[in-house]
CSV table of C-alpha atoms in Angstrom, one decimal:
chain,number,residue,atom,x,y,z
A,1,MET,CA,65.6,78.7,-35.9
A,2,ALA,CA,63.1,80.4,-37.7
A,3,ILE,CA,64.1,83.7,-39.1
A,4,PHE,CA,61.5,86.6,-40.0
A,5,ASN,CA,63.3,89.1,-41.8
A,6,ARG,CA,61.6,92.3,-41.8
A,7,GLY,CA,62.8,94.7,-45.0
A,8,GLY,CA,65.9,92.5,-45.5
A,9,ARG,CA,69.8,92.5,-44.7
A,10,HIS,CA,69.8,96.3,-46.7
A,11,ALA,CA,67.3,98.0,-44.9
A,12,ARG,CA,69.7,100.1,-43.1
A,13,ALA,CA,68.9,102.0,-39.2
A,14,GLU,CA,70.2,105.4,-40.4
A,15,ASN,CA,68.0,105.6,-43.2
A,16,THR,CA,64.9,105.0,-41.2
A,17,PRO,CA,63.6,108.0,-39.1
A,18,ILE,CA,61.7,107.0,-35.7
A,19,PRO,CA,58.5,109.1,-36.0
A,20,THR,CA,58.9,111.9,-32.9
A,21,GLU,CA,55.7,110.8,-30.9
A,22,VAL,CA,57.3,107.3,-31.0
A,23,ALA,CA,61.1,108.6,-30.0
A,24,SER,CA,59.5,110.8,-27.3
A,25,GLY,CA,57.9,108.0,-25.4
A,26,SER,CA,54.6,109.8,-25.2
A,27,THR,CA,52.9,107.0,-27.0
A,28,SER,CA,55.0,104.1,-27.1
A,29,GLY,CA,54.5,100.5,-25.0
A,30,PRO,CA,55.0,98.1,-24.6
A,31,TYR,CA,51.4,97.3,-24.4
A,32,ASP,CA,48.9,95.7,-23.0
A,33,VAL,CA,46.5,94.1,-26.0
A,34,ALA,CA,43.6,96.0,-24.3
A,35,ASP,CA,45.7,99.1,-24.6
A,36,ALA,CA,47.7,98.5,-28.3
A,37,PRO,CA,47.1,100.6,-31.6
A,38,ASP,CA,45.1,98.5,-33.8
A,39,ASP,CA,46.9,99.5,-37.0
A,40,VAL,CA,50.4,98.0,-36.4
A,41,GLN,CA,51.4,94.4,-38.6
A,42,ARG,CA,53.3,92.4,-35.8
A,43,LEU,CA,54.8,89.1,-35.6
A,44,ASP,CA,52.2,86.8,-33.5
A,45,LEU,CA,53.6,84.7,-31.2
A,46,GLY,CA,50.9,84.7,-28.4
A,47,SER,CA,52.1,85.9,-25.9
A,48,MET,CA,54.0,88.4,-27.3
A,49,GLN,CA,53.6,90.1,-30.7
A,50,ILE,CA,56.1,91.8,-32.2
A,51,PRO,CA,56.2,94.9,-34.6
A,52,ALA,CA,57.0,94.8,-38.6
A,53,VAL,CA,60.3,97.1,-38.4
A,54,PRO,CA,62.0,97.2,-41.9
A,55,GLY,CA,65.5,96.4,-40.6
A,56,VAL,CA,65.0,93.8,-38.1
A,57,GLU,CA,65.6,90.3,-37.9
A,58,VAL,CA,63.3,88.0,-35.9
A,59,ARG,CA,64.9,84.9,-34.8
A,60,VAL,CA,62.6,82.5,-33.0
A,61,GLN,CA,63.9,79.1,-31.8
A,62,ALA,CA,61.2,76.6,-31.5
A,63,GLY,CA,61.3,72.9,-29.5
A,64,PRO,CA,59.9,70.3,-31.5
A,65,GLU,CA,56.3,71.0,-30.5
A,66,GLY,CA,56.6,74.4,-31.8
A,67,VAL,CA,56.7,75.7,-28.3
A,68,VAL,CA,58.9,78.7,-28.5
A,69,GLN,CA,61.9,79.1,-26.0
A,70,GLN,CA,63.8,82.3,-27.8
A,71,VAL,CA,63.1,85.6,-29.2
A,72,VAL,CA,65.8,86.9,-30.4
A,73,LEU,CA,65.9,90.6,-32.9
A,74,GLY,CA,68.7,91.9,-34.7
A,75,GLU,CA,69.7,95.0,-36.6
A,76,GLY,CA,73.4,95.0,-37.7
A,77,PRO,CA,75.8,93.2,-34.8
A,78,SER,CA,73.3,94.1,-32.2
A,79,THR,CA,70.7,92.3,-30.5
A,80,LEU,CA,67.7,92.4,-28.5
A,81,GLN,CA,66.2,89.3,-26.2
A,82,LEU,CA,63.0,89.7,-25.1
A,83,ILE,CA,61.5,88.0,-22.2
A,84,VAL,CA,58.1,87.9,-20.7
A,85,VAL,CA,57.2,86.6,-17.7
A,86,ALA,CA,53.9,86.8,-15.6
A,87,ALA,CA,53.5,88.9,-12.7
A,88,PRO,CA,51.0,90.2,-9.7
A,89,ARG,CA,48.2,92.2,-10.1
A,90,SER,CA,49.3,95.1,-7.2
A,91,GLU,CA,52.5,95.6,-8.3
A,92,GLY,CA,55.5,95.2,-10.3
A,93,ILE,CA,58.2,93.4,-10.0
A,94,TRP,CA,61.4,95.0,-12.1
A,95,ASP,CA,63.2,95.2,-9.4
A,96,GLU,CA,63.1,92.3,-7.6
A,97,VAL,CA,63.8,90.7,-10.8
A,98,ARG,CA,66.8,93.1,-11.3
A,99,GLU,CA,68.4,91.5,-7.8
A,100,GLU,CA,67.9,88.3,-9.1
A,101,VAL,CA,69.8,89.0,-12.7
A,102,GLY,CA,72.3,91.5,-10.8
A,103,GLU,CA,73.2,88.7,-8.9
A,104,SER,CA,73.2,85.4,-11.2
A,105,LEU,CA,75.6,87.6,-13.5
A,106,ARG,CA,78.0,88.6,-10.4
A,107,SER,CA,78.3,85.3,-10.5
A,108,GLN,CA,79.3,84.4,-13.7
A,109,GLY,CA,82.5,87.5,-12.8
A,110,ALA,CA,80.5,90.1,-14.6
A,111,GLN,CA,81.1,93.8,-13.8
A,112,LEU,CA,77.8,95.7,-12.8
A,113,GLN,CA,76.3,99.4,-12.5
A,114,GLU,CA,73.2,100.8,-13.0
A,115,GLY,CA,71.6,103.4,-15.1
A,116,GLU,CA,68.9,105.4,-15.8
A,117,GLY,CA,66.9,104.6,-19.2
A,118,PRO,CA,63.9,104.9,-21.4
A,119,TYR,CA,62.0,102.4,-19.0
A,120,GLY,CA,63.7,103.6,-15.4
A,121,VAL,CA,66.7,101.7,-13.9
A,122,GLU,CA,68.5,99.5,-16.1
A,123,LEU,CA,71.3,97.2,-15.3
A,124,LEU,CA,74.9,97.7,-17.3
A,125,ALA,CA,77.1,94.6,-17.2
A,126,ARG,CA,80.4,93.4,-19.1
A,127,VAL,CA,80.2,89.8,-19.0
A,128,PRO,CA,83.5,87.6,-19.1
A,129,THR,CA,83.2,85.0,-22.5
A,130,PRO,CA,85.9,82.7,-23.5
A,131,ASN,CA,85.5,85.0,-26.7
A,132,GLY,CA,86.4,88.2,-24.6
A,133,PRO,CA,83.8,90.4,-22.3
A,134,VAL,CA,81.0,91.3,-23.6
A,135,ASP,CA,78.5,93.8,-22.9
A,136,LEU,CA,75.1,93.9,-21.9
A,137,ARG,CA,72.3,96.1,-21.4
A,138,ILE,CA,69.0,94.8,-19.2
A,139,ALA,CA,65.8,97.1,-18.9
A,140,GLY,CA,62.6,95.7,-17.4
A,141,VAL,CA,58.6,96.9,-18.0
A,142,ASP,CA,56.1,96.4,-15.7
A,143,GLY,CA,52.7,96.0,-17.1
A,144,PRO,CA,49.4,94.8,-16.1
A,145,ARG,CA,50.0,91.1,-14.5
A,146,TRP,CA,52.9,90.9,-16.7
A,147,MET,CA,57.0,92.5,-17.3
A,148,VAL,CA,58.8,92.6,-20.2
A,149,GLN,CA,62.9,92.0,-19.7
A,150,ALA,CA,64.8,93.2,-22.2
A,151,VAL,CA,68.6,92.3,-23.3
A,152,PHE,CA,70.7,94.5,-25.2
A,153,GLN,CA,74.0,93.1,-26.7
A,154,GLY,CA,76.5,94.3,-28.8
A,155,PRO,CA,77.0,98.1,-29.6
A,156,VAL,CA,73.4,98.9,-28.6
A,157,ALA,CA,74.3,98.1,-25.2
A,158,THR,CA,76.6,100.8,-24.5
A,159,THR,CA,75.5,103.1,-28.1
A,160,PRO,CA,71.6,102.9,-28.2
A,161,SER,CA,71.7,105.6,-30.9
A,162,SER,CA,73.6,102.3,-33.1
A,163,ALA,CA,71.2,100.6,-33.2
A,164,PRO,CA,67.7,102.6,-33.1
A,165,LEU,CA,65.0,100.3,-34.9
A,166,LEU,CA,65.5,97.3,-31.9
A,167,GLY,CA,64.1,100.4,-29.4
A,168,GLU,CA,61.8,100.6,-31.6
A,169,CYS,CA,60.6,97.4,-31.5
A,170,LEU,CA,60.5,97.3,-27.6
A,171,ARG,CA,58.3,100.0,-27.8
A,172,GLY,CA,55.6,98.6,-30.0
A,173,LEU,CA,55.7,95.2,-28.4
A,174,VAL,CA,52.3,94.0,-27.0
A,175,VAL,CA,51.7,91.5,-24.4
A,176,ASP,CA,49.0,89.5,-24.5
A,177,ARG,CA,49.1,88.1,-20.5
A,178,GLY,CA,45.9,86.1,-21.0
A,179,ASN,CA,43.7,85.2,-17.8
A,180,GLU,CA,45.1,82.4,-16.8
A,181,ALA,CA,46.6,82.0,-13.3
A,182,LYS,CA,50.1,81.8,-13.6
A,183,PRO,CA,52.7,81.9,-10.9
A,184,VAL,CA,54.9,85.0,-10.8
A,185,LYS,CA,57.6,85.2,-12.7
A,186,GLU,CA,57.1,82.1,-15.0
A,187,PRO,CA,57.6,82.8,-18.7
A,188,LEU,CA,54.5,83.5,-20.5
A,189,PRO,CA,54.0,80.7,-23.5
A,190,LEU,CA,54.4,81.7,-26.7
A,191,ARG,CA,54.4,80.1,-30.1
A,192,LEU,CA,55.4,80.2,-34.0
A,193,PRO,CA,52.6,81.7,-35.8
A,194,LYS,CA,50.1,79.1,-37.3
A,195,GLU,CA,51.3,79.2,-40.5
A,196,VAL,CA,55.2,79.0,-39.8
A,197,ALA,CA,54.8,75.5,-37.5
A,198,ALA,CA,52.8,74.5,-40.2
A,199,GLN,CA,55.7,74.1,-42.4
A,200,GLY,CA,58.0,73.2,-39.7
A,201,GLN,CA,56.5,69.9,-39.3
A,202,GLY,CA,57.5,69.3,-42.7
A,203,GLY,CA,60.8,70.3,-42.5
A,204,ALA,CA,60.6,73.5,-44.4
A,205,ALA,CA,60.3,76.5,-42.4
A,206,ALA,CA,61.2,76.1,-38.2
A,207,ALA,CA,64.3,73.7,-37.6
A,208,PRO,CA,63.4,72.0,-33.9
A,209,SER,CA,66.2,73.5,-31.5
A,210,PRO,CA,68.2,70.8,-29.2
A,211,GLU,CA,66.7,69.3,-26.0
A,212,PRO,CA,66.4,72.0,-23.5
A,213,GLU,CA,68.8,72.0,-20.9
A,214,PRO,CA,67.3,69.9,-17.7
A,215,PRO,CA,65.4,72.6,-15.3
A,216,SER,CA,67.1,73.8,-12.4
A,217,ASP,CA,65.7,73.4,-8.7
A,218,GLU,CA,63.2,76.7,-9.6
A,219,PRO,CA,62.1,75.5,-12.8
A,220,ARG,CA,59.3,78.7,-12.4
A,221,ARG,CA,61.9,81.2,-12.7
A,222,ARG,CA,62.4,83.3,-15.6
A,223,PRO,CA,65.6,82.6,-18.0
A,224,SER,CA,68.5,84.7,-16.7
A,225,PRO,CA,70.5,86.7,-19.4
A,226,ARG,CA,73.2,85.2,-20.5
A,227,PRO,CA,75.5,86.2,-23.5
A,228,ARG,CA,74.7,85.1,-26.6
A,229,SER,CA,78.4,83.8,-29.2
């Protein structure tokens, strides 16, 4: 797990104002790489570029070959997991994906309802775990030939204002879909930044994750959200 601390643990969310134009959503993303502002420092993970926001910790889990398997942003006790997948050119897929995610969560015994969020309809879930129920808020953003799935967990799932910097990261996210043809809903490839991958090969900055679970009978489906312990 490679950890990128943007501003350190002592940077407090309540002391970091969000620009009015971003908070209002009038000039916000997630952006396609062709339309993204070029004056923002970002962590380049290949198909996903995450804005450097002080007070937010970026946790990247990568396999032995440097392929990123999971991206989680942390602000205090709240987290945001980001997943980006391929979508067709002609239409968005969040409505369909939302139904699939809901079915998956129900199979885990979750209580579900839908709510309206900054990006449209969101899923609100309370998922039973061995350590007690966990609240999730799952948003989807359709872009040109891609879709971002954002899974909020912790206090931010029920009170978005408790972790405003995570919302800022989502608004500033950049997706680089590339031109290669991909099956719909296939996760877009992610990688460690070159300098981090090089250090990881020496065992310094990035530790390989455990062996991935065997593929299911639907290997190209984007991963379903699961509560983080």
